[in-house]
Amino acid sequence: MSVDLFEDHQRRALGLLRAVVAELAPGQSEEVITTIAREHRAEHGFDRWLAPPKVLLSPRPETRLRPVHSGARTLQPGDLVTLDLSPASDVAFGRACVTWCYQSPDDELLVKARQAVMGTCGYASKHKTVGELWIFANTWALNRQMKLARAADI
């Protein structure tokens, strides 16, 4: 195994993510968008998933994102869209995730999230542990009267 192998898989995972985003259209359900991801997987050189693709649509920032795909929730301009793709091959995998406001200027929540990420990246170094980065990011959010969601909460 080499770093180049993982870098190649990551690059292709990002290409898969771009292909899915390019096909989004208003009215598509989470199930339809998941099917689009599955259809494009092989085109990018993957034959399986490390974890099933997640597609979450949320009409309002205060709506809790649900991990179960739904045919009832459909994509509309202004919705928050989260795509989480982990395509894999028999030797490695890639991971590509994104959340954005579909066909709309960025929501205030996403602007704040980006600021938190940029602050945490500025604090990060090769000498910091994941735990130290978590503490920094969590403190950043608490100082702004927000709370970070954990993966288990999503």
Short mmCIF file of N, CA and C in Angstrom, two decimals:
data_model
loop_
_atom_site.label_atom_id
_atom_site.label_comp_id
_atom_site.label_asym_id
_atom_site.label_seq_id
_atom_site.Cartn_x
_atom_site.Cartn_y
_atom_site.Cartn_z
N MET A 1 0.84 -1.19 0.00
CA MET A 1 0.00 0.00 0.00
C MET A 1 0.88 1.24 0.00
N SER A 2 0.42 2.22 -0.70
CA SER A 2 1.19 3.46 -0.75
C SER A 2 0.27 4.65 -0.59
N VAL A 3 0.88 5.76 -0.24
CA VAL A 3 0.12 7.01 -0.13
C VAL A 3 -0.47 7.38 -1.48
N ASP A 4 0.26 7.09 -2.55
CA ASP A 4 -0.23 7.41 -3.90
C ASP A 4 -1.53 6.66 -4.21
N LEU A 5 -1.64 5.43 -3.73
CA LEU A 5 -2.86 4.64 -3.94
C LEU A 5 -4.05 5.30 -3.24
N PHE A 6 -3.86 5.70 -2.01
CA PHE A 6 -4.95 6.37 -1.29
C PHE A 6 -5.27 7.74 -1.90
N GLU A 7 -4.24 8.45 -2.33
CA GLU A 7 -4.47 9.75 -2.97
C GLU A 7 -5.28 9.58 -4.26
N ASP A 8 -4.96 8.54 -5.04
CA ASP A 8 -5.72 8.26 -6.26
C ASP A 8 -7.18 7.95 -5.94
N HIS A 9 -7.43 7.13 -4.94
CA HIS A 9 -8.80 6.81 -4.55
C HIS A 9 -9.55 8.06 -4.07
N GLN A 10 -8.86 8.91 -3.32
CA GLN A 10 -9.50 10.13 -2.84
C GLN A 10 -9.85 11.06 -4.01
N ARG A 11 -8.93 11.17 -4.95
CA ARG A 11 -9.19 12.02 -6.12
C ARG A 11 -10.41 11.50 -6.89
N ARG A 12 -10.49 10.18 -7.07
CA ARG A 12 -11.63 9.60 -7.79
C ARG A 12 -12.92 9.73 -7.00
N ALA A 13 -12.85 9.66 -5.67
CA ALA A 13 -14.05 9.86 -4.84
C ALA A 13 -14.58 11.28 -5.01
N LEU A 14 -13.69 12.24 -5.07
CA LEU A 14 -14.11 13.63 -5.30
C LEU A 14 -14.72 13.79 -6.69
N GLY A 15 -14.19 13.07 -7.67
CA GLY A 15 -14.78 13.07 -9.01
C GLY A 15 -16.19 12.49 -9.00
N LEU A 16 -16.38 11.43 -8.23
CA LEU A 16 -17.72 10.83 -8.08
C LEU A 16 -18.66 11.84 -7.45
N LEU A 17 -18.21 12.52 -6.43
CA LEU A 17 -19.04 13.53 -5.77
C LEU A 17 -19.44 14.62 -6.76
N ARG A 18 -18.49 15.11 -7.55
CA ARG A 18 -18.80 16.14 -8.56
C ARG A 18 -19.82 15.63 -9.57
N ALA A 19 -19.70 14.36 -9.99
CA ALA A 19 -20.65 13.79 -10.96
C ALA A 19 -22.07 13.74 -10.38
N VAL A 20 -22.18 13.41 -9.11
CA VAL A 20 -23.51 13.36 -8.47
C VAL A 20 -24.08 14.77 -8.38
N VAL A 21 -23.28 15.72 -7.93
CA VAL A 21 -23.75 17.10 -7.79
C VAL A 21 -24.20 17.65 -9.14
N ALA A 22 -23.51 17.30 -10.21
CA ALA A 22 -23.85 17.80 -11.55
C ALA A 22 -25.23 17.33 -12.01
N GLU A 23 -25.72 16.22 -11.45
CA GLU A 23 -27.03 15.68 -11.86
C GLU A 23 -28.18 16.07 -10.95
N LEU A 24 -27.91 16.85 -9.93
CA LEU A 24 -28.99 17.23 -9.01
C LEU A 24 -29.98 18.15 -9.70
N ALA A 25 -31.25 17.94 -9.37
CA ALA A 25 -32.32 18.76 -9.93
C ALA A 25 -33.44 18.86 -8.90
N PRO A 26 -34.15 19.99 -8.88
CA PRO A 26 -35.27 20.11 -7.95
C PRO A 26 -36.27 18.98 -8.15
N GLY A 27 -36.82 18.51 -7.03
CA GLY A 27 -37.81 17.45 -7.07
C GLY A 27 -37.25 16.05 -6.87
N GLN A 28 -35.92 15.90 -6.93
CA GLN A 28 -35.33 14.58 -6.71
C GLN A 28 -35.41 14.22 -5.24
N SER A 29 -35.68 12.95 -4.96
CA SER A 29 -35.73 12.49 -3.57
C SER A 29 -34.34 12.02 -3.15
N GLU A 30 -34.19 11.79 -1.85
CA GLU A 30 -32.93 11.25 -1.33
C GLU A 30 -32.64 9.91 -1.98
N GLU A 31 -33.67 9.09 -2.20
CA GLU A 31 -33.49 7.78 -2.84
C GLU A 31 -32.98 7.93 -4.27
N VAL A 32 -33.53 8.88 -5.01
CA VAL A 32 -33.10 9.10 -6.39
C VAL A 32 -31.65 9.55 -6.42
N ILE A 33 -31.27 10.46 -5.54
CA ILE A 33 -29.90 10.96 -5.51
C ILE A 33 -28.93 9.83 -5.11
N THR A 34 -29.35 8.97 -4.20
CA THR A 34 -28.53 7.81 -3.82
C THR A 34 -28.34 6.89 -5.02
N THR A 35 -29.37 6.68 -5.79
CA THR A 35 -29.29 5.85 -7.00
C THR A 35 -28.32 6.47 -8.00
N ILE A 36 -28.34 7.78 -8.14
CA ILE A 36 -27.39 8.46 -9.04
C ILE A 36 -25.96 8.16 -8.60
N ALA A 37 -25.70 8.23 -7.31
CA ALA A 37 -24.35 7.94 -6.79
C ALA A 37 -23.96 6.50 -7.12
N ARG A 38 -24.89 5.57 -6.93
CA ARG A 38 -24.59 4.16 -7.21
C ARG A 38 -24.31 3.94 -8.70
N GLU A 39 -25.05 4.65 -9.55
CA GLU A 39 -24.87 4.51 -11.00
C GLU A 39 -23.51 5.04 -11.45
N HIS A 40 -22.99 6.07 -10.80
CA HIS A 40 -21.71 6.67 -11.19
C HIS A 40 -20.50 6.00 -10.55
N ARG A 41 -20.71 5.17 -9.56
CA ARG A 41 -19.60 4.57 -8.81
C ARG A 41 -18.60 3.85 -9.73
N ALA A 42 -19.08 2.98 -10.60
CA ALA A 42 -18.20 2.20 -11.48
C ALA A 42 -17.44 3.09 -12.46
N GLU A 43 -18.06 4.18 -12.92
CA GLU A 43 -17.40 5.09 -13.84
C GLU A 43 -16.12 5.68 -13.25
N HIS A 44 -16.04 5.70 -11.94
CA HIS A 44 -14.88 6.28 -11.26
C HIS A 44 -13.96 5.21 -10.70
N GLY A 45 -14.15 3.97 -11.15
CA GLY A 45 -13.23 2.89 -10.82
C GLY A 45 -13.46 2.20 -9.49
N PHE A 46 -14.67 2.30 -8.95
CA PHE A 46 -14.98 1.66 -7.66
C PHE A 46 -15.97 0.52 -7.90
N ASP A 47 -15.85 -0.53 -7.09
CA ASP A 47 -16.76 -1.66 -7.25
C ASP A 47 -17.58 -1.95 -6.00
N ARG A 48 -17.43 -1.12 -4.96
CA ARG A 48 -18.18 -1.33 -3.71
C ARG A 48 -18.19 -0.03 -2.91
N TRP A 49 -18.85 -0.10 -1.75
CA TRP A 49 -18.89 1.03 -0.82
C TRP A 49 -18.24 0.60 0.48
N LEU A 50 -17.42 1.45 1.06
CA LEU A 50 -16.92 1.20 2.40
C LEU A 50 -18.10 1.34 3.38
N ALA A 51 -18.93 2.34 3.15
CA ALA A 51 -20.17 2.56 3.89
C ALA A 51 -21.22 3.00 2.87
N PRO A 52 -22.48 2.66 3.09
CA PRO A 52 -23.51 3.07 2.13
C PRO A 52 -23.54 4.59 1.97
N PRO A 53 -23.84 5.07 0.76
CA PRO A 53 -23.90 6.52 0.57
C PRO A 53 -25.02 7.13 1.41
N LYS A 54 -24.74 8.32 1.93
CA LYS A 54 -25.75 9.08 2.68
C LYS A 54 -26.11 10.32 1.88
N VAL A 55 -27.39 10.53 1.72
CA VAL A 55 -27.91 11.74 1.09
C VAL A 55 -28.97 12.27 2.03
N LEU A 56 -28.75 13.46 2.54
CA LEU A 56 -29.69 14.04 3.50
C LEU A 56 -30.14 15.41 3.02
N LEU A 57 -31.44 15.60 2.96
CA LEU A 57 -32.02 16.88 2.57
C LEU A 57 -32.71 17.47 3.78
N SER A 58 -32.47 18.74 4.03
CA SER A 58 -33.08 19.39 5.18
C SER A 58 -33.59 20.76 4.75
N PRO A 59 -34.89 20.99 4.87
CA PRO A 59 -35.43 22.28 4.43
C PRO A 59 -35.07 23.45 5.32
N ARG A 60 -34.71 23.18 6.58
CA ARG A 60 -34.38 24.26 7.51
C ARG A 60 -33.16 23.85 8.33
N PRO A 61 -32.28 24.78 8.65
CA PRO A 61 -31.11 24.42 9.45
C PRO A 61 -31.47 23.81 10.79
N GLU A 62 -32.59 24.20 11.37
CA GLU A 62 -32.93 23.66 12.69
C GLU A 62 -33.52 22.26 12.61
N THR A 63 -33.82 21.77 11.40
CA THR A 63 -34.33 20.42 11.24
C THR A 63 -33.20 19.43 11.42
N ARG A 64 -33.39 18.47 12.28
CA ARG A 64 -32.36 17.46 12.50
C ARG A 64 -32.25 16.57 11.27
N LEU A 65 -31.04 16.37 10.80
CA LEU A 65 -30.82 15.51 9.64
C LEU A 65 -31.09 14.06 10.01
N ARG A 66 -31.72 13.35 9.12
CA ARG A 66 -32.10 11.97 9.39
C ARG A 66 -31.25 11.02 8.55
N PRO A 67 -30.71 9.95 9.15
CA PRO A 67 -29.85 9.05 8.40
C PRO A 67 -30.58 8.07 7.49
N VAL A 68 -31.89 8.00 7.56
CA VAL A 68 -32.64 7.07 6.73
C VAL A 68 -33.08 7.80 5.46
N HIS A 69 -32.76 7.20 4.30
CA HIS A 69 -33.15 7.82 3.04
C HIS A 69 -34.66 7.78 2.89
N SER A 70 -35.17 8.81 2.27
CA SER A 70 -36.61 8.92 2.13
C SER A 70 -36.97 9.23 0.69
N GLY A 71 -38.03 8.62 0.24
CA GLY A 71 -38.57 8.95 -1.07
C GLY A 71 -39.51 10.14 -0.97
N ALA A 72 -39.86 10.53 0.26
CA ALA A 72 -40.83 11.61 0.47
C ALA A 72 -40.16 12.99 0.47
N ARG A 73 -38.95 13.08 1.01
CA ARG A 73 -38.25 14.38 1.04
C ARG A 73 -37.64 14.61 -0.34
N THR A 74 -37.94 15.77 -0.92
CA THR A 74 -37.42 16.07 -2.25
C THR A 74 -36.62 17.37 -2.22
N LEU A 75 -35.67 17.44 -3.11
CA LEU A 75 -34.76 18.58 -3.20
C LEU A 75 -35.47 19.82 -3.73
N GLN A 76 -35.32 20.92 -3.00
CA GLN A 76 -35.88 22.20 -3.39
C GLN A 76 -34.81 23.28 -3.25
N PRO A 77 -34.87 24.34 -4.05
CA PRO A 77 -33.91 25.44 -3.87
C PRO A 77 -33.96 25.96 -2.43
N GLY A 78 -32.79 26.17 -1.86
CA GLY A 78 -32.70 26.64 -0.49
C GLY A 78 -32.51 25.54 0.54
N ASP A 79 -32.69 24.27 0.13
CA ASP A 79 -32.49 23.16 1.05
C ASP A 79 -31.01 22.99 1.37
N LEU A 80 -30.73 22.53 2.58
CA LEU A 80 -29.39 22.09 2.92
C LEU A 80 -29.24 20.67 2.41
N VAL A 81 -28.18 20.41 1.67
CA VAL A 81 -27.92 19.10 1.09
C VAL A 81 -26.62 18.57 1.67
N THR A 82 -26.66 17.35 2.18
CA THR A 82 -25.44 16.68 2.64
C THR A 82 -25.26 15.41 1.83
N LEU A 83 -24.10 15.29 1.19
CA LEU A 83 -23.72 14.07 0.47
C LEU A 83 -22.49 13.51 1.16
N ASP A 84 -22.52 12.24 1.48
CA ASP A 84 -21.42 11.56 2.15
C ASP A 84 -21.18 10.26 1.40
N LEU A 85 -20.10 10.22 0.62
CA LEU A 85 -19.80 9.07 -0.23
C LEU A 85 -18.47 8.43 0.18
N SER A 86 -18.46 7.12 0.32
CA SER A 86 -17.25 6.36 0.66
C SER A 86 -17.08 5.19 -0.30
N PRO A 87 -16.76 5.47 -1.57
CA PRO A 87 -16.58 4.39 -2.53
C PRO A 87 -15.26 3.66 -2.27
N ALA A 88 -15.21 2.37 -2.65
CA ALA A 88 -14.02 1.58 -2.37
C ALA A 88 -13.72 0.61 -3.51
N SER A 89 -12.49 0.13 -3.48
CA SER A 89 -12.07 -0.97 -4.35
C SER A 89 -11.55 -2.07 -3.43
N ASP A 90 -10.95 -3.08 -4.00
CA ASP A 90 -10.44 -4.16 -3.16
C ASP A 90 -9.15 -3.79 -2.43
N VAL A 91 -8.56 -2.62 -2.73
CA VAL A 91 -7.29 -2.24 -2.10
C VAL A 91 -7.35 -0.97 -1.27
N ALA A 92 -8.32 -0.11 -1.49
CA ALA A 92 -8.39 1.16 -0.76
C ALA A 92 -9.79 1.76 -0.92
N PHE A 93 -9.99 2.92 -0.31
CA PHE A 93 -11.26 3.61 -0.42
C PHE A 93 -11.01 5.12 -0.47
N GLY A 94 -12.05 5.86 -0.85
CA GLY A 94 -12.02 7.31 -0.82
C GLY A 94 -13.17 7.80 0.02
N ARG A 95 -13.10 9.04 0.46
CA ARG A 95 -14.20 9.60 1.27
C ARG A 95 -14.42 11.03 0.82
N ALA A 96 -15.62 11.36 0.41
CA ALA A 96 -15.96 12.70 -0.04
C ALA A 96 -17.30 13.10 0.58
N CYS A 97 -17.29 14.20 1.32
CA CYS A 97 -18.50 14.70 1.98
C CYS A 97 -18.63 16.19 1.70
N VAL A 98 -19.86 16.64 1.60
CA VAL A 98 -20.10 18.06 1.41
C VAL A 98 -21.50 18.40 1.93
N THR A 99 -21.64 19.60 2.47
CA THR A 99 -22.95 20.15 2.82
C THR A 99 -23.00 21.56 2.27
N TRP A 100 -24.07 21.89 1.59
CA TRP A 100 -24.22 23.23 1.06
C TRP A 100 -25.70 23.55 0.89
N CYS A 101 -25.96 24.82 0.63
CA CYS A 101 -27.33 25.29 0.42
C CYS A 101 -27.60 25.24 -1.08
N TYR A 102 -28.52 24.39 -1.51
CA TYR A 102 -28.78 24.13 -2.92
C TYR A 102 -29.46 25.33 -3.59
N GLN A 103 -28.88 25.79 -4.70
CA GLN A 103 -29.41 26.88 -5.52
C GLN A 103 -29.83 28.09 -4.71
N SER A 104 -29.01 28.47 -3.75
CA SER A 104 -29.36 29.59 -2.89
C SER A 104 -28.07 30.13 -2.29
N PRO A 105 -28.08 31.39 -1.92
CA PRO A 105 -26.91 31.89 -1.19
C PRO A 105 -26.73 31.09 0.09
N ASP A 106 -25.50 31.00 0.54
CA ASP A 106 -25.23 30.21 1.74
C ASP A 106 -26.04 30.67 2.93
N ASP A 107 -26.57 29.71 3.63
CA ASP A 107 -27.30 29.93 4.86
C ASP A 107 -26.33 30.39 5.94
N GLU A 108 -26.80 31.14 6.91
CA GLU A 108 -25.97 31.63 8.01
C GLU A 108 -25.29 30.49 8.76
N LEU A 109 -25.99 29.38 8.91
CA LEU A 109 -25.43 28.21 9.60
C LEU A 109 -24.19 27.69 8.88
N LEU A 110 -24.24 27.63 7.54
CA LEU A 110 -23.09 27.14 6.79
C LEU A 110 -21.93 28.12 6.85
N VAL A 111 -22.21 29.39 6.87
CA VAL A 111 -21.15 30.40 7.00
C VAL A 111 -20.43 30.20 8.34
N LYS A 112 -21.20 30.01 9.40
CA LYS A 112 -20.61 29.78 10.73
C LYS A 112 -19.82 28.48 10.76
N ALA A 113 -20.33 27.45 10.12
CA ALA A 113 -19.62 26.16 10.09
C ALA A 113 -18.29 26.31 9.37
N ARG A 114 -18.29 27.04 8.25
CA ARG A 114 -17.04 27.26 7.52
C ARG A 114 -16.03 28.02 8.37
N GLN A 115 -16.51 29.01 9.11
CA GLN A 115 -15.61 29.77 9.99
C GLN A 115 -15.00 28.86 11.05
N ALA A 116 -15.80 27.96 11.59
CA ALA A 116 -15.29 27.01 12.60
C ALA A 116 -14.24 26.08 11.99
N VAL A 117 -14.49 25.61 10.79
CA VAL A 117 -13.53 24.73 10.12
C VAL A 117 -12.23 25.49 9.83
N MET A 118 -12.36 26.70 9.33
CA MET A 118 -11.15 27.49 9.03
C MET A 118 -10.37 27.79 10.30
N GLY A 119 -11.05 28.10 11.38
CA GLY A 119 -10.38 28.34 12.65
C GLY A 119 -9.65 27.11 13.16
N THR A 120 -10.32 25.97 13.06
CA THR A 120 -9.72 24.71 13.52
C THR A 120 -8.53 24.33 12.64
N CYS A 121 -8.65 24.52 11.34
CA CYS A 121 -7.52 24.22 10.44
C CYS A 121 -6.34 25.14 10.73
N GLY A 122 -6.61 26.39 11.07
CA GLY A 122 -5.54 27.31 11.42
C GLY A 122 -4.83 26.89 12.71
N TYR A 123 -5.55 26.27 13.60
CA TYR A 123 -4.99 25.80 14.88
C TYR A 123 -4.23 24.48 14.69
N ALA A 124 -4.63 23.71 13.70
CA ALA A 124 -4.07 22.36 13.50
C ALA A 124 -2.61 22.41 13.08
N SER A 125 -1.88 21.39 13.47
CA SER A 125 -0.51 21.17 13.02
C SER A 125 -0.21 19.69 13.14
N LYS A 126 0.94 19.28 12.66
CA LYS A 126 1.30 17.87 12.74
C LYS A 126 1.53 17.42 14.18
N HIS A 127 1.61 18.38 15.09
CA HIS A 127 1.84 18.06 16.50
C HIS A 127 0.54 17.95 17.31
N LYS A 128 -0.59 18.29 16.70
CA LYS A 128 -1.87 18.25 17.40
C LYS A 128 -2.53 16.89 17.22
N THR A 129 -3.23 16.45 18.25
CA THR A 129 -3.98 15.19 18.16
C THR A 129 -5.42 15.50 17.73
N VAL A 130 -6.12 14.46 17.33
CA VAL A 130 -7.53 14.62 16.96
C VAL A 130 -8.32 15.16 18.14
N GLY A 131 -8.00 14.68 19.34
CA GLY A 131 -8.69 15.16 20.54
C GLY A 131 -8.48 16.64 20.78
N GLU A 132 -7.27 17.13 20.55
CA GLU A 132 -7.01 18.56 20.72
C GLU A 132 -7.80 19.38 19.70
N LEU A 133 -7.90 18.88 18.48
CA LEU A 133 -8.68 19.58 17.45
C LEU A 133 -10.16 19.59 17.82
N TRP A 134 -10.66 18.47 18.37
CA TRP A 134 -12.06 18.41 18.80
C TRP A 134 -12.31 19.44 19.90
N ILE A 135 -11.43 19.50 20.87
CA ILE A 135 -11.60 20.46 21.98
C ILE A 135 -11.61 21.89 21.44
N PHE A 136 -10.70 22.20 20.51
CA PHE A 136 -10.67 23.54 19.93
C PHE A 136 -11.97 23.85 19.21
N ALA A 137 -12.42 22.92 18.34
CA ALA A 137 -13.64 23.15 17.56
C ALA A 137 -14.86 23.26 18.47
N ASN A 138 -14.93 22.41 19.47
CA ASN A 138 -16.06 22.44 20.39
C ASN A 138 -16.08 23.75 21.18
N THR A 139 -14.92 24.19 21.62
CA THR A 139 -14.83 25.47 22.33
C THR A 139 -15.21 26.63 21.42
N TRP A 140 -14.77 26.57 20.17
CA TRP A 140 -15.13 27.59 19.18
C TRP A 140 -16.66 27.71 19.11
N ALA A 141 -17.33 26.57 18.99
CA ALA A 141 -18.79 26.56 18.88
C ALA A 141 -19.44 27.07 20.16
N LEU A 142 -18.98 26.58 21.31
CA LEU A 142 -19.57 27.00 22.59
C LEU A 142 -19.42 28.50 22.81
N ASN A 143 -18.28 29.06 22.44
CA ASN A 143 -18.07 30.50 22.58
C ASN A 143 -19.02 31.31 21.70
N ARG A 144 -19.60 30.68 20.71
CA ARG A 144 -20.55 31.35 19.81
C ARG A 144 -21.97 30.85 20.04
N GLN A 145 -22.20 30.25 21.21
CA GLN A 145 -23.51 29.74 21.63
C GLN A 145 -24.09 28.73 20.64
N MET A 146 -23.21 27.83 20.17
CA MET A 146 -23.62 26.75 19.28
C MET A 146 -23.14 25.43 19.88
N LYS A 147 -23.59 24.36 19.28
CA LYS A 147 -23.17 23.03 19.72
C LYS A 147 -22.81 22.22 18.49
N LEU A 148 -21.67 21.54 18.56
CA LEU A 148 -21.28 20.68 17.44
C LEU A 148 -22.09 19.38 17.48
N ALA A 149 -22.48 18.92 16.31
CA ALA A 149 -23.15 17.63 16.22
C ALA A 149 -22.10 16.54 16.13
N ARG A 150 -22.37 15.43 16.73
CA ARG A 150 -21.49 14.27 16.60
C ARG A 150 -22.04 13.37 15.51
N ALA A 151 -21.18 12.56 14.92
CA ALA A 151 -21.61 11.67 13.84
C ALA A 151 -22.80 10.81 14.28
N ALA A 152 -22.81 10.39 15.54
CA ALA A 152 -23.91 9.56 16.04
C ALA A 152 -25.23 10.33 16.07
N ASP A 153 -25.16 11.67 16.11
CA ASP A 153 -26.37 12.49 16.16
C ASP A 153 -26.99 12.71 14.80
N ILE A 154 -26.24 12.43 13.76
CA ILE A 154 -26.70 12.72 12.40
C ILE A 154 -27.45 11.54 11.84
#
